[in-house]
GROMACS .gro file of C-alpha atoms in nm:
model
  316
    1VAL     CA    1   0.288   8.711  13.361
    2PHE     CA    2   0.664   8.774  13.415
    3TYR     CA    3   0.671   9.062  13.161
    4ARG     CA    4   0.366   9.225  13.319
    5ARG     CA    5   0.542   9.220  13.649
    6LEU     CA    6   0.863   9.360  13.474
    7PHE     CA    7   0.685   9.696  13.428
    8PRO     CA    8   0.585   9.818  13.770
    9HIS     CA    9   0.444  10.175  13.699
   10GLY     CA   10   0.669  10.195  13.381
   11ALA     CA   11   1.001  10.188  13.574
   12TYR     CA   12   1.184   9.982  13.305
   13GLY     CA   13   1.077  10.224  13.026
   14ARG     CA   14   1.167  10.531  13.244
   15TRP     CA   15   1.520  10.396  13.288
   16LEU     CA   16   1.586  10.328  12.923
   17GLY     CA   17   1.430  10.664  12.823
   18TYR     CA   18   1.592  10.840  13.122
   19GLY     CA   19   1.261  10.982  13.232
   20GLY     CA   20   1.186  11.152  12.892
   21VAL     CA   21   1.448  11.423  12.960
   22VAL     CA   22   1.591  11.372  12.624
   23LYS     CA   23   1.347  11.379  12.331
   24ASN     CA   24   1.307  11.055  12.145
   25TYR     CA   25   1.568  10.878  12.359
   26PHE     CA   26   1.350  10.574  12.407
   27GLN     CA   27   1.238  10.567  12.038
   28LEU     CA   28   1.591  10.571  11.916
   29ARG     CA   29   1.695  10.276  12.146
   30GLU     CA   30   1.772   9.936  11.996
   31PHE     CA   31   1.623   9.619  12.131
   32SER     CA   32   1.683   9.265  12.004
   33PHE     CA   33   1.480   8.960  12.078
   34THR     CA   34   1.594   8.595  12.078
   35LEU     CA   35   1.291   8.374  11.971
   36ARG     CA   36   1.221   8.014  11.966
   37ASP     CA   37   1.500   7.803  11.796
   38ASP     CA   38   1.752   8.066  11.852
   39VAL     CA   39   1.589   8.311  11.593
   40TYR     CA   40   1.766   8.643  11.661
   41VAL     CA   41   1.583   8.963  11.568
   42ARG     CA   42   1.789   9.286  11.589
   43PHE     CA   43   1.705   9.650  11.531
   44GLN     CA   44   1.369   9.652  11.716
   45SER     CA   45   1.248   9.994  11.847
   46PHE     CA   46   0.939  10.123  11.993
   47GLY     CA   47   0.759  10.452  12.010
   48SER     CA   48   0.684  10.422  12.382
   49PRO     CA   49   0.743  10.185  12.678
   50GLN     CA   50   0.371  10.074  12.646
   51GLU     CA   51   0.447   9.979  12.280
   52LEU     CA   52   0.745   9.764  12.400
   53GLU     CA   53   0.538   9.604  12.676
   54ARG     CA   54   0.260   9.502  12.429
   55GLU     CA   55   0.521   9.365  12.181
   56LEU     CA   56   0.690   9.157  12.463
   57GLN     CA   57   0.367   9.008  12.571
   58LYS     CA   58   0.274   8.926  12.213
   59THR     CA   59   0.614   8.793  12.102
   60ASN     CA   60   0.712   8.640  12.442
   61PRO     CA   61   1.091   8.641  12.358
   62TYR     CA   62   1.317   8.384  12.508
   63LYS     CA   63   1.571   8.668  12.580
   64ILE     CA   64   1.586   9.048  12.540
   65ASP     CA   65   1.913   9.241  12.456
   66ILE     CA   66   1.949   9.614  12.488
   67GLY     CA   67   2.165   9.808  12.250
   68ALA     CA   68   2.257  10.175  12.186
   69VAL     CA   69   2.065  10.489  12.121
   70TYR     CA   70   2.109  10.558  11.750
   71SER     CA   71   2.082  10.859  11.526
   72HIS     CA   72   1.764  10.718  11.353
   73ARG     CA   73   1.495  10.475  11.471
   74PRO     CA   74   1.649  10.128  11.465
   75ASN     CA   75   1.343   9.967  11.305
   76GLN     CA   76   1.386  10.216  11.011
   77HIS     CA   77   1.754  10.148  10.963
   78ASN     CA   78   1.707  10.000  10.616
   79THR     CA   79   1.555  10.337  10.483
   80VAL     CA   80   1.850  10.548  10.597
   81HIS     CA   81   2.130  10.636  10.373
   82LEU     CA   82   2.436  10.412  10.399
   83GLY     CA   83   2.670  10.541  10.682
   84ALA     CA   84   2.401  10.770  10.831
   85PHE     CA   85   2.268  10.518  11.075
   86GLN     CA   86   2.519  10.541  11.369
   87PRO     CA   87   2.504  10.449  11.747
   88GLN     CA   88   2.522  10.778  11.939
   89GLU     CA   89   2.498  10.689  12.312
   90LYS     CA   90   2.488  10.397  12.538
   91GLU     CA   91   2.554  10.300  12.902
   92LEU     CA   92   2.914  10.192  12.977
   93VAL     CA   93   2.877   9.825  13.035
   94PHE     CA   94   3.095   9.564  13.194
   95ASP     CA   95   3.049   9.186  13.152
   96ILE     CA   96   3.232   8.963  13.405
   97ASP     CA   97   3.207   8.588  13.313
   98MET     CA   98   3.304   8.306  13.536
   99THR     CA   99   3.430   8.104  13.233
  100ASP     CA  100   3.723   8.359  13.210
  101TYR     CA  101   3.843   8.216  13.555
  102ASP     CA  102   3.864   7.854  13.450
  103ASP     CA  103   4.242   7.857  13.480
  104VAL     CA  104   4.222   7.940  13.847
  105ARG     CA  105   3.921   7.765  13.981
  106THR     CA  106   3.915   7.387  14.055
  107CYS     CA  107   3.570   7.354  14.189
  108CYS     CA  108   3.380   7.417  13.857
  109SER     CA  109   3.454   7.501  13.490
  110SER     CA  110   3.269   7.644  13.189
  111ALA     CA  111   2.916   7.753  13.273
  112ASP     CA  112   2.901   7.562  13.600
  113ILE     CA  113   2.916   7.777  13.908
  114CYS     CA  114   2.885   7.707  14.283
  115SER     CA  115   2.893   7.908  14.610
  116LYS     CA  116   3.272   7.868  14.634
  117CYS     CA  117   3.361   8.013  14.290
  118TRP     CA  118   3.093   8.267  14.310
  119THR     CA  119   3.314   8.455  14.566
  120LEU     CA  120   3.503   8.565  14.255
  121MET     CA  121   3.199   8.775  14.151
  122THR     CA  122   3.177   8.923  14.493
  123ILE     CA  123   3.541   9.031  14.469
  124ALA     CA  124   3.490   9.166  14.115
  125VAL     CA  125   3.187   9.382  14.215
  126ARG     CA  126   3.368   9.529  14.517
  127ILE     CA  127   3.683   9.617  14.324
  128ILE     CA  128   3.517   9.751  14.008
  129ASP     CA  129   3.238   9.944  14.188
  130ARG     CA  130   3.487  10.111  14.432
  131ALA     CA  131   3.711  10.214  14.133
  132LEU     CA  132   3.413  10.352  13.934
  133VAL     CA  133   3.305  10.576  14.216
  134GLU     CA  134   3.622  10.672  14.392
  135ASP     CA  135   3.868  10.668  14.100
  136LEU     CA  136   3.658  10.765  13.813
  137GLY     CA  137   3.380  10.969  13.970
  138MET     CA  138   3.085  10.779  13.841
  139LYS     CA  139   2.763  10.774  14.030
  140HIS     CA  140   2.490  10.574  13.870
  141ARG     CA  141   2.569  10.197  13.853
  142LEU     CA  142   2.329   9.913  13.813
  143TRP     CA  143   2.480   9.565  13.903
  144VAL     CA  144   2.279   9.258  13.800
  145TYR     CA  145   2.325   8.880  13.777
  146SER     CA  146   2.382   8.792  13.419
  147GLY     CA  147   2.127   8.495  13.453
  148ARG     CA  148   2.385   8.214  13.399
  149ARG     CA  149   2.758   8.255  13.497
  150GLY     CA  150   2.848   8.600  13.593
  151VAL     CA  151   2.748   8.971  13.659
  152HIS     CA  152   2.686   9.278  13.433
  153CYS     CA  153   2.732   9.642  13.539
  154TRP     CA  154   2.555   9.930  13.363
  155VAL     CA  155   2.701  10.274  13.431
  156CYS     CA  156   2.421  10.514  13.343
  157ASP     CA  157   2.579  10.864  13.419
  158ASP     CA  158   2.464  11.122  13.154
  159ALA     CA  159   2.829  11.211  13.044
  160VAL     CA  160   2.951  10.851  13.046
  161ARG     CA  161   2.668  10.736  12.809
  162LYS     CA  162   2.824  10.980  12.545
  163TRP     CA  163   3.181  10.845  12.574
  164SER     CA  164   3.359  10.719  12.266
  165PRO     CA  165   3.490  10.364  12.209
  166ALA     CA  166   3.844  10.497  12.283
  167LEU     CA  167   3.743  10.634  12.625
  168ARG     CA  168   3.553  10.311  12.701
  169ALA     CA  169   3.845  10.097  12.613
  170ALA     CA  170   4.085  10.322  12.830
  171THR     CA  171   3.853  10.275  13.122
  172VAL     CA  172   3.868   9.888  13.084
  173GLU     CA  173   4.251   9.915  13.035
  174TYR     CA  174   4.262  10.104  13.368
  175LEU     CA  175   4.053   9.826  13.538
  176THR     CA  176   4.269   9.542  13.397
  177LEU     CA  177   4.575   9.370  13.569
  178VAL     CA  178   4.531   9.016  13.449
  179LYS     CA  179   4.687   9.006  13.098
  180GLY     CA  180   4.779   8.726  12.860
  181GLY     CA  181   4.615   8.429  12.701
  182THR     CA  182   4.598   8.065  12.797
  183GLU     CA  183   4.965   8.014  12.703
  184THR     CA  184   5.075   8.287  12.937
  185VAL     CA  185   5.174   8.141  13.283
  186LYS     CA  186   5.229   8.467  13.480
  187LYS     CA  187   4.950   8.704  13.399
  188VAL     CA  188   5.006   8.978  13.666
  189ASN     CA  189   5.336   9.177  13.684
  190LEU     CA  190   5.389   9.445  13.940
  191SER     CA  191   5.659   9.699  13.976
  192GLU     CA  192   5.723   9.999  14.198
  193PRO     CA  193   5.580  10.243  14.254
  194ILE     CA  194   5.259  10.048  14.316
  195HIS     CA  195   4.963  10.236  14.191
  196PRO     CA  196   4.694  10.311  14.459
  197PHE     CA  197   4.428  10.129  14.253
  198ILE     CA  198   4.642   9.806  14.280
  199ARG     CA  199   4.695   9.859  14.663
  200ARG     CA  200   4.316   9.911  14.724
  201SER     CA  201   4.234   9.604  14.509
  202VAL     CA  202   4.483   9.387  14.712
  203ASN     CA  203   4.311   9.508  15.023
  204VAL     CA  204   3.973   9.382  14.884
  205VAL     CA  205   4.115   9.044  14.773
  206GLU     CA  206   4.286   8.985  15.107
  207LYS     CA  207   3.947   8.973  15.281
  208TYR     CA  208   3.847   8.683  15.077
  209PHE     CA  209   4.170   8.508  14.977
  210GLU     CA  210   4.200   8.260  15.273
  211THR     CA  211   3.849   8.142  15.254
  212TYR     CA  212   3.827   8.125  14.877
  213ALA     CA  213   4.162   8.024  14.753
  214LEU     CA  214   4.338   7.853  15.035
  215VAL     CA  215   4.046   7.666  15.187
  216GLY     CA  216   3.782   7.657  14.906
  217GLN     CA  217   4.021   7.594  14.616
  218ASP     CA  218   4.298   7.456  14.818
  219ILE     CA  219   4.569   7.605  14.580
  220LEU     CA  220   4.857   7.486  14.781
  221GLY     CA  221   4.709   7.158  14.896
  222SER     CA  222   4.930   6.919  14.694
  223PRO     CA  223   5.271   6.930  14.514
  224GLU     CA  224   5.091   6.955  14.173
  225SER     CA  225   4.891   7.246  14.281
  226TRP     CA  226   5.166   7.449  14.464
  227ASP     CA  227   5.392   7.395  14.169
  228LYS     CA  228   5.145   7.607  13.955
  229VAL     CA  229   5.159   7.888  14.226
  230LEU     CA  230   5.545   7.867  14.256
  231ALA     CA  231   5.573   7.912  13.887
  232LEU     CA  232   5.453   8.268  13.951
  233ILE     CA  233   5.738   8.330  14.198
  234PRO     CA  234   6.085   8.464  14.100
  235GLU     CA  235   6.312   8.170  14.068
  236ASP     CA  236   6.637   8.307  14.166
  237ILE     CA  237   6.597   8.353  14.540
  238HIS     CA  238   6.247   8.254  14.658
  239ARG     CA  239   6.119   7.948  14.462
  240GLU     CA  240   6.367   7.677  14.569
  241PRO     CA  241   6.357   7.756  14.938
  242LEU     CA  242   5.971   7.754  14.935
  243GLN     CA  243   5.967   7.423  14.742
  244ALA     CA  244   6.185   7.271  15.017
  245GLU     CA  245   5.974   7.403  15.302
  246PHE     CA  246   5.631   7.345  15.164
  247PRO     CA  247   5.615   6.980  15.239
  248LYS     CA  248   5.678   7.041  15.601
  249LYS     CA  249   5.367   7.255  15.645
  250ARG     CA  250   5.024   7.110  15.715
  251ASP     CA  251   4.801   7.278  15.468
  252SER     CA  252   4.744   7.565  15.221
  253VAL     CA  253   4.699   7.814  15.488
  254GLN     CA  254   5.039   7.748  15.649
  255ARG     CA  255   5.223   7.728  15.317
  256TRP     CA  256   5.073   8.075  15.218
  257GLU     CA  257   5.192   8.224  15.550
  258LEU     CA  258   5.547   8.109  15.474
  259LEU     CA  259   5.530   8.252  15.115
  260LYS     CA  260   5.373   8.577  15.227
  261GLY     CA  261   5.622   8.609  15.516
  262ARG     CA  262   5.914   8.594  15.277
  263MET     CA  263   5.770   8.849  15.041
  264GLU     CA  264   5.686   9.084  15.326
  265ARG     CA  265   6.041   9.047  15.461
  266THR     CA  266   6.180   9.166  15.119
  267ARG     CA  267   5.964   9.471  15.122
  268ARG     CA  268   6.071   9.563  15.476
  269GLN     CA  269   6.432   9.531  15.367
  270ALA     CA  270   6.380   9.737  15.066
  271ALA     CA  271   6.213  10.009  15.269
  272ALA     CA  272   6.531  10.009  15.489
  273GLY     CA  273   6.749  10.052  15.166
  274LYS     CA  274   6.861   9.690  15.147
  275GLY     CA  275   6.775   9.517  14.825
  276THR     CA  276   6.448   9.510  14.611
  277GLY     CA  277   6.103   9.442  14.742
  278CYS     CA  278   5.914   9.150  14.591
  279TYR     CA  279   5.537   9.155  14.536
  280ALA     CA  280   5.491   8.793  14.422
  281ASP     CA  281   5.231   8.725  14.695
  282TRP     CA  282   5.029   9.029  14.568
  283GLU     CA  283   5.069   8.899  14.207
  284VAL     CA  284   4.955   8.549  14.298
  285MET     CA  285   4.640   8.685  14.483
  286LEU     CA  286   4.547   8.917  14.198
  287GLN     CA  287   4.607   8.644  13.928
  288PHE     CA  288   4.369   8.413  14.120
  289CYS     CA  289   4.096   8.666  14.221
  290PHE     CA  290   4.121   8.986  14.029
  291PRO     CA  291   3.827   9.077  13.789
  292ARG     CA  292   3.856   8.964  13.432
  293LEU     CA  293   3.672   9.195  13.184
  294ASP     CA  294   3.579   9.145  12.830
  295ILE     CA  295   3.705   9.482  12.668
  296ASN     CA  296   3.491   9.420  12.354
  297VAL     CA  297   3.176   9.433  12.550
  298SER     CA  298   3.267   9.765  12.705
  299LYS     CA  299   3.426   9.955  12.426
  300GLY     CA  300   3.173   9.900  12.152
  301VAL     CA  301   2.882  10.163  12.166
  302GLY     CA  302   2.683   9.937  11.935
  303HIS     CA  303   2.736   9.619  12.151
  304LEU     CA  304   2.423   9.450  12.275
  305LEU     CA  305   2.396   9.320  12.634
  306LYS     CA  306   2.127   9.097  12.784
  307SER     CA  307   1.863   9.307  12.954
  308PRO     CA  308   1.839   9.322  13.324
  309PHE     CA  309   1.539   9.118  13.449
  310SER     CA  310   1.530   8.916  13.121
  311VAL     CA  311   1.508   8.546  13.197
  312HIS     CA  312   1.806   8.355  13.069
  313PRO     CA  313   1.698   8.090  12.821
  314LYS     CA  314   1.955   7.844  12.935
  315THR     CA  315   1.890   7.860  13.312
  316GLY     CA  316   1.536   8.005  13.345
   0.00000   0.00000   0.00000
Protein backbone atom coordinates (compact mmCIF):
# COMPACT_ATOMS: atom_id res chain seq x y z
CA VAL A 1 0.00 0.00 0.00
CA PHE A 2 2.75 2.45 0.93
CA TYR A 3 4.70 1.92 -2.29
CA ARG A 4 1.54 2.37 -4.36
CA ARG A 5 1.07 5.73 -2.66
CA LEU A 6 4.74 6.55 -3.32
CA PHE A 7 4.05 6.91 -7.05
CA PRO A 8 1.34 9.54 -7.49
CA HIS A 9 1.14 9.96 -11.27
CA GLY A 10 4.74 8.72 -11.63
CA ALA A 11 6.31 11.72 -9.84
CA TYR A 12 9.09 9.66 -8.20
CA GLY A 13 10.13 8.16 -11.54
CA ARG A 14 9.98 11.55 -13.28
CA TRP A 15 12.33 13.01 -10.69
CA LEU A 16 14.92 10.24 -10.98
CA GLY A 17 14.71 10.30 -14.78
CA TYR A 18 14.47 14.11 -14.92
CA GLY A 19 11.33 13.96 -17.00
CA GLY A 20 12.94 11.82 -19.69
CA VAL A 21 14.81 14.85 -21.06
CA VAL A 22 18.02 12.80 -21.14
CA LYS A 23 17.64 9.49 -22.94
CA ASN A 24 18.15 6.38 -20.79
CA TYR A 25 18.79 8.46 -17.66
CA PHE A 26 16.36 6.41 -15.59
CA GLN A 27 17.52 3.08 -17.04
CA LEU A 28 21.14 3.87 -16.10
CA ARG A 29 20.30 4.74 -12.49
CA GLU A 30 21.39 2.38 -9.71
CA PHE A 31 18.99 1.31 -6.98
CA SER A 32 19.82 -0.94 -4.07
CA PHE A 33 17.38 -2.79 -1.82
CA THR A 34 17.78 -3.92 1.77
CA LEU A 35 15.74 -7.09 2.25
CA ARG A 36 14.84 -9.21 5.26
CA ASP A 37 17.76 -10.16 7.57
CA ASP A 38 19.85 -7.24 6.23
CA VAL A 39 20.31 -8.83 2.81
CA TYR A 40 21.72 -5.99 0.67
CA VAL A 41 21.19 -6.09 -3.10
CA ARG A 42 23.13 -3.56 -5.19
CA PHE A 43 23.19 -2.65 -8.89
CA GLN A 44 19.45 -2.94 -9.47
CA SER A 45 18.19 -1.01 -12.49
CA PHE A 46 14.91 -0.79 -14.34
CA GLY A 47 13.70 0.01 -17.83
CA SER A 48 10.96 2.34 -16.63
CA PRO A 49 9.41 3.75 -13.44
CA GLN A 50 6.56 1.26 -13.91
CA GLU A 51 9.04 -1.64 -13.85
CA LEU A 52 10.58 -0.27 -10.64
CA GLU A 53 7.11 0.11 -9.15
CA ARG A 54 6.22 -3.52 -9.93
CA GLU A 55 9.54 -4.76 -8.49
CA LEU A 56 9.04 -2.78 -5.27
CA GLN A 57 5.59 -4.21 -4.77
CA LYS A 58 6.87 -7.72 -5.49
CA THR A 59 10.05 -7.54 -3.39
CA ASN A 60 8.74 -5.19 -0.67
CA PRO A 61 12.24 -4.08 0.42
CA TYR A 62 12.87 -2.88 3.96
CA LYS A 63 14.86 0.07 2.58
CA ILE A 64 15.65 1.63 -0.80
CA ASP A 65 18.92 3.42 -1.61
CA ILE A 66 19.55 5.55 -4.68
CA GLY A 67 22.90 5.63 -6.47
CA ALA A 68 24.49 7.20 -9.52
CA VAL A 69 23.63 7.25 -13.19
CA TYR A 70 26.19 4.87 -14.75
CA SER A 71 27.82 4.46 -18.14
CA HIS A 72 25.99 1.13 -18.58
CA ARG A 73 22.87 -0.37 -17.05
CA PRO A 74 23.78 -1.32 -13.47
CA ASN A 75 22.01 -4.70 -13.67
CA GLN A 76 24.36 -5.60 -16.55
CA HIS A 77 27.58 -4.45 -14.85
CA ASN A 78 29.01 -8.00 -14.77
CA THR A 79 28.86 -8.18 -18.58
CA VAL A 80 30.87 -4.99 -19.15
CA HIS A 81 34.66 -4.93 -19.63
CA LEU A 82 36.56 -4.23 -16.42
CA GLY A 83 36.92 -0.48 -15.85
CA ALA A 84 34.27 0.47 -18.42
CA PHE A 85 31.42 0.51 -15.89
CA GLN A 86 31.71 3.94 -14.22
CA PRO A 87 29.39 6.37 -12.40
CA GLN A 88 28.73 9.37 -14.65
CA GLU A 89 26.35 11.63 -12.75
CA LYS A 90 24.56 11.96 -9.45
CA GLU A 91 22.86 14.60 -7.37
CA LEU A 92 25.15 16.38 -4.91
CA VAL A 93 23.98 15.02 -1.56
CA PHE A 94 24.55 16.07 2.03
CA ASP A 95 24.01 13.85 5.05
CA ILE A 96 23.71 15.59 8.42
CA ASP A 97 23.59 13.11 11.28
CA MET A 98 22.74 13.93 14.89
CA THR A 99 25.30 11.39 16.11
CA ASP A 100 28.08 13.73 14.95
CA TYR A 101 26.93 16.27 17.56
CA ASP A 102 27.27 13.91 20.54
CA ASP A 103 30.13 15.96 21.99
CA VAL A 104 27.94 19.07 22.29
CA ARG A 105 24.44 17.77 23.19
CA THR A 106 23.55 16.66 26.69
CA CYS A 107 19.90 15.67 26.24
CA CYS A 108 20.48 12.64 23.97
CA SER A 109 23.22 10.57 22.38
CA SER A 110 23.74 8.11 19.55
CA ALA A 111 20.53 7.54 17.54
CA ASP A 112 18.27 9.12 20.19
CA ILE A 113 16.77 12.49 19.27
CA CYS A 114 14.36 14.89 20.99
CA SER A 115 12.78 18.24 20.21
CA LYS A 116 15.62 20.04 22.04
CA CYS A 117 18.46 18.62 19.96
CA TRP A 118 16.40 18.60 16.75
CA THR A 119 17.02 22.37 16.72
CA LEU A 120 20.52 21.48 15.48
CA MET A 121 18.95 20.11 12.29
CA THR A 122 16.90 23.29 11.85
CA ILE A 123 20.07 25.36 12.14
CA ALA A 124 21.91 23.08 9.70
CA VAL A 125 19.19 23.34 7.04
CA ARG A 126 19.02 27.13 7.32
CA ILE A 127 22.81 27.59 7.11
CA ILE A 128 23.47 25.08 4.32
CA ASP A 129 20.44 25.99 2.20
CA ARG A 130 21.23 29.72 2.32
CA ALA A 131 24.84 29.04 1.28
CA LEU A 132 23.83 26.70 -1.56
CA VAL A 133 21.51 29.32 -3.04
CA GLU A 134 23.21 32.64 -2.29
CA ASP A 135 26.89 31.67 -2.28
CA LEU A 136 27.00 28.81 -4.79
CA GLY A 137 24.08 29.64 -7.08
CA MET A 138 22.20 26.35 -6.77
CA LYS A 139 18.46 26.26 -7.39
CA HIS A 140 16.96 22.80 -7.04
CA ARG A 141 17.25 21.37 -3.52
CA LEU A 142 15.23 18.63 -1.86
CA TRP A 143 15.51 18.48 1.95
CA VAL A 144 14.14 15.34 3.62
CA TYR A 145 14.15 13.68 7.03
CA SER A 146 16.59 10.77 6.93
CA GLY A 147 14.07 8.54 8.72
CA ARG A 148 16.08 8.12 11.89
CA ARG A 149 18.53 10.71 13.24
CA GLY A 150 19.11 13.50 10.75
CA VAL A 151 18.41 15.15 7.41
CA HIS A 152 19.49 14.66 3.81
CA CYS A 153 19.76 17.25 1.06
CA TRP A 154 19.65 16.40 -2.66
CA VAL A 155 20.94 19.15 -4.98
CA CYS A 156 19.47 18.36 -8.38
CA ASP A 157 20.74 21.15 -10.69
CA ASP A 158 21.74 19.81 -14.10
CA ALA A 159 25.32 21.16 -14.00
CA VAL A 160 25.87 20.05 -10.39
CA ARG A 161 24.86 16.45 -11.16
CA LYS A 162 27.87 16.25 -13.50
CA TRP A 163 30.40 17.52 -10.93
CA SER A 164 33.60 15.58 -10.27
CA PRO A 165 34.47 14.21 -6.81
CA ALA A 166 37.00 17.06 -6.44
CA LEU A 167 34.34 19.74 -6.97
CA ARG A 168 31.99 17.99 -4.57
CA ALA A 169 34.72 17.74 -1.93
CA ALA A 170 35.58 21.43 -2.39
CA THR A 171 31.94 22.36 -1.76
CA VAL A 172 31.88 20.37 1.49
CA GLU A 173 35.17 21.99 2.50
CA TYR A 174 33.64 25.44 1.92
CA LEU A 175 30.67 24.47 4.11
CA THR A 176 32.83 23.04 6.93
CA LEU A 177 33.99 25.01 9.99
CA VAL A 178 34.03 22.36 12.74
CA LYS A 179 37.28 20.42 12.27
CA GLY A 180 39.05 17.78 14.34
CA GLY A 181 38.28 14.41 15.87
CA THR A 182 37.20 13.42 19.35
CA GLU A 183 40.61 14.30 20.81
CA THR A 184 40.45 17.88 19.50
CA VAL A 185 39.10 20.27 22.16
CA LYS A 186 38.82 23.45 20.09
CA LYS A 187 37.29 22.62 16.72
CA VAL A 188 36.52 26.11 15.36
CA ASN A 189 39.29 28.66 14.87
CA LEU A 190 38.46 32.07 13.37
CA SER A 191 40.83 34.78 12.24
CA GLU A 192 40.38 38.14 10.59
CA PRO A 193 39.20 38.99 8.04
CA ILE A 194 36.04 37.02 8.85
CA HIS A 195 34.57 35.49 5.69
CA PRO A 196 30.99 36.61 4.86
CA PHE A 197 29.84 32.96 4.98
CA ILE A 198 30.95 32.77 8.61
CA ARG A 199 29.25 36.06 9.53
CA ARG A 200 25.97 34.93 7.95
CA SER A 201 26.21 31.56 9.67
CA VAL A 202 26.70 33.26 13.05
CA ASN A 203 23.59 35.36 12.35
CA VAL A 204 21.58 32.15 11.89
CA VAL A 205 23.00 30.46 15.00
CA GLU A 206 22.35 33.54 17.17
CA LYS A 207 18.59 33.20 16.59
CA TYR A 208 18.57 29.76 18.23
CA PHE A 209 21.55 29.82 20.59
CA GLU A 210 19.88 31.01 23.78
CA THR A 211 16.89 28.64 23.54
CA TYR A 212 18.92 25.66 22.33
CA ALA A 213 22.30 25.92 24.08
CA LEU A 214 21.80 28.14 27.12
CA VAL A 215 18.33 27.00 28.20
CA GLY A 216 17.83 23.61 26.51
CA GLN A 217 21.35 22.21 26.99
CA ASP A 218 22.34 24.53 29.89
CA ILE A 219 25.95 24.62 28.67
CA LEU A 220 27.03 27.07 31.41
CA GLY A 221 24.85 25.64 34.16
CA SER A 222 27.53 24.12 36.40
CA PRO A 223 31.31 24.40 36.95
CA GLU A 224 31.78 21.10 35.13
CA SER A 225 29.89 22.28 32.06
CA TRP A 226 31.24 25.82 31.93
CA ASP A 227 34.81 24.53 32.20
CA LYS A 228 34.25 22.79 28.84
CA VAL A 229 33.19 26.10 27.29
CA LEU A 230 36.00 28.08 28.90
CA ALA A 231 38.50 25.58 27.47
CA LEU A 232 37.63 27.16 24.10
CA ILE A 233 38.47 30.69 25.32
CA PRO A 234 42.00 32.18 25.07
CA GLU A 235 43.66 31.56 28.42
CA ASP A 236 45.90 34.59 28.60
CA ILE A 237 43.44 37.44 29.18
CA HIS A 238 39.88 36.10 29.23
CA ARG A 239 39.58 32.68 30.84
CA GLU A 240 40.62 33.43 34.44
CA PRO A 241 38.43 36.54 34.88
CA LEU A 242 35.43 34.64 33.53
CA GLN A 243 36.09 31.70 35.87
CA ALA A 244 36.05 34.13 38.78
CA GLU A 245 32.86 35.88 37.67
CA PHE A 246 30.74 32.92 36.53
CA PRO A 247 29.79 31.68 40.07
CA LYS A 248 28.30 35.12 40.81
CA LYS A 249 25.84 34.84 37.92
CA ARG A 250 22.45 33.15 38.23
CA ASP A 251 22.31 30.92 35.14
CA SER A 252 23.70 30.07 31.69
CA VAL A 253 22.05 33.08 30.06
CA GLN A 254 23.68 35.57 32.44
CA ARG A 255 27.07 33.86 32.19
CA TRP A 256 26.89 33.94 28.40
CA GLU A 257 26.06 37.67 28.42
CA LEU A 258 29.18 38.24 30.51
CA LEU A 259 31.37 36.20 28.13
CA LYS A 260 29.83 37.73 25.01
CA GLY A 261 30.21 41.26 26.42
CA ARG A 262 33.95 40.78 26.97
CA MET A 263 34.46 39.55 23.40
CA GLU A 264 32.43 42.35 21.86
CA ARG A 265 34.47 44.86 23.84
CA THR A 266 37.72 43.48 22.38
CA ARG A 267 36.28 43.83 18.86
CA ARG A 268 35.24 47.44 19.47
CA GLN A 269 38.71 48.23 20.79
CA ALA A 270 40.31 46.53 17.79
CA ALA A 271 38.13 48.60 15.45
CA ALA A 272 39.46 51.70 17.22
CA GLY A 273 43.03 50.50 16.67
CA LYS A 274 43.57 49.28 20.23
CA GLY A 275 44.57 45.64 20.43
CA THR A 276 43.24 42.53 18.68
CA GLY A 277 39.62 41.51 18.50
CA CYS A 278 38.61 38.15 19.94
CA TYR A 279 35.90 36.00 18.37
CA ALA A 280 35.77 33.32 21.06
CA ASP A 281 32.00 33.78 21.52
CA TRP A 282 31.45 33.11 17.79
CA GLU A 283 33.76 30.08 17.96
CA VAL A 284 31.78 28.63 20.87
CA MET A 285 28.44 29.19 19.11
CA LEU A 286 29.72 27.56 15.92
CA GLN A 287 31.34 24.62 17.71
CA PHE A 288 28.07 23.88 19.50
CA CYS A 289 25.64 24.55 16.64
CA PHE A 290 27.29 24.63 13.20
CA PRO A 291 26.39 21.84 10.71
CA ARG A 292 28.62 18.77 10.65
CA LEU A 293 28.82 17.13 7.23
CA ASP A 294 30.09 13.70 6.22
CA ILE A 295 32.45 14.54 3.32
CA ASN A 296 32.53 10.95 2.03
CA VAL A 297 28.78 10.93 1.40
CA SER A 298 29.00 14.11 -0.67
CA LYS A 299 32.20 13.65 -2.68
CA GLY A 300 31.66 10.10 -3.97
CA VAL A 301 29.65 10.05 -7.21
CA GLY A 302 28.99 6.33 -6.69
CA HIS A 303 27.90 6.71 -3.07
CA LEU A 304 24.41 5.43 -2.25
CA LEU A 305 21.97 7.34 -0.05
CA LYS A 306 18.62 6.29 1.40
CA SER A 307 15.80 7.21 -0.92
CA PRO A 308 13.45 9.98 0.11
CA PHE A 309 10.06 8.55 1.10
CA SER A 310 11.56 5.13 1.84
CA VAL A 311 10.56 3.86 5.28
CA HIS A 312 13.53 3.50 7.65
CA PRO A 313 13.70 -0.14 8.84
CA LYS A 314 14.84 0.79 12.36
CA THR A 315 12.17 3.42 13.08
CA GLY A 316 9.30 2.73 10.70
